[in-house]
Amino acid sequence: MNRLRIFALVLFALGSSLPALYALDKQPASTYHARRVALTATLQGGVAVLFAAEESALDFMPYRQDSDFYYLTGWNEPGAALMIVADAPQAATPRTYKEILFLPARNLRMEKYTGVKMDAATAGVEQAAGVDHVEPMTELPAELSRLLAADRPLIRNAWTQPDSAAATALLDFTAVTLGSSAVPQPHDVTSLTMPLRQIKDDGEIELIKKASAASILAQRVMMQWWVKPGMTERAIAGAMTAVWMENGCERPSYSPIVGSGINSTILHYSANDRTMQDGDILLVDAACEYSMYAADITRTVPVNGHFTPRQREIYNVVLGAQQAAIDAFVAGKSTINDRDRQDPNSLDTVAYNYIDTHGKDLHGQPLGQYWLHGLGHMMGIDVHDPANYPVALKPGMVFTIEPGIYIPEENLGVRIECDFLVGADGKLIDLDAALPHTPDEIEAAMRAK
Ligand code: GLY
Ligand code: MN
């Protein structure tokens, strides 16, 4: 029996001693409630209506909740809506804070395909939802109509997700119920949830750390057991997926990028259909999501376990660029993802300058031209959490630093990506510090069996 097979059996044995199913780890109901209250503080007396993600028409595709809806509710079932009404003591009819979760009627035929759901009549639903009021979805137009009938100008202070067909239909219909045909464009509620989501609370950081731990383990397993000439890129993606799922993650946080040789130079390569050759470099940008929170890790490794001098040289330039950005970091001042590299506080500029002044291509030209993307991005419920870049990095923010050099002429792409938390003291915390990082550490991890 070869070593890979023994390892697969060990993994299987470990897996079979774990619980058969992991539900999502939710934060306390009070946390989601506090987020809703915080959102209303920015509504200026307005009303927000958010819709949950629909179940996919392809019923064999797994369901994923809308990220803003999840952030505000922790609710993981399709088709719901959340209405939040802000305090408005000065309104024509003064209002106080109100929150209602509207649930669609159960579809018993659909439940045969996708499992049992809750509706507003389900026993204990208020407690399960943790929202002050739970009502049937049929009440949503009526609630909104009543609210707007008592304060007609409020329709100009309605907030929904952009591009929500349900929200547009709801507001159009509500206007009709009020005898009006002109409906002002609703405001984009995600512009208000974005700054809230950018600062992670302790519970969110714990979930991100769990996503990181499983992702680190899978990267280690990749280095130690799976990478060798003759192995397919897809087999590596599959082996890593097994580790994520055995460790409670529900899905990859993006399509795994396992690119060997020329494929290492394709930024979002996901076909993963090549067989790796002796002497290739392999770029593995692959990580998972734990209870809706992402990790995002890239390591670049030599397929035969030994970097060539040229691979090592380029690797060290990318590593140096990442370290230069880390060294330059100042909380509250440094920015990330400054595409034009105009911002004097830009970590992108620091990393770019390093790359452009270290090493050369085969024609003696600087390497800056081979780095094509931003230095990093915010991370959380979405692997690319929403942000208006460039963002000044503050305590509680989680983001990636991921410089890269991609030289197709040399079949050589190197990216190194780690996830960082800005601590309360303003210092950077590398969430992936446990993973081999330097060329020597990677070669040692590939030797260790
Ligand atoms: N890890 C994929 C990306 O950040 O685009
Ligand atoms: Mn990334």
Short mmCIF file of C-alpha atoms and ligand atoms in Angstrom, two decimals, residues 254 268 285 296-298 375-377 379 383-384 400-402 415 417 419, ligand 2:
data_model
loop_
_atom_site.label_atom_id
_atom_site.label_comp_id
_atom_site.label_asym_id
_atom_site.label_seq_id
_atom_site.Cartn_x
_atom_site.Cartn_y
_atom_site.Cartn_z
CA TYR A 254 -13.72 30.48 -3.66
CA HIS A 268 -7.94 32.95 -11.24
CA ASP A 285 -4.61 29.55 -3.76
CA ASP A 296 -7.92 33.02 1.80
CA ILE A 297 -4.45 31.49 1.62
CA THR A 298 -1.92 31.04 -1.19
CA LEU A 375 -1.94 43.86 -2.87
CA GLY A 376 -4.96 42.58 -0.97
CA HIS A 377 -8.58 42.93 0.00
CA MET A 379 -12.06 39.47 4.13
CA VAL A 383 -13.73 36.26 0.74
CA HIS A 384 -13.64 39.68 -0.90
CA THR A 400 -5.04 39.83 2.88
CA ILE A 401 -1.53 40.74 1.79
CA GLU A 402 -0.86 38.81 -1.42
CA ARG A 415 1.90 34.35 -5.12
CA GLU A 417 -1.04 35.25 0.49
CA ASP A 419 -4.61 36.90 6.15
MN MN B 2 -7.14 36.87 -1.90
#
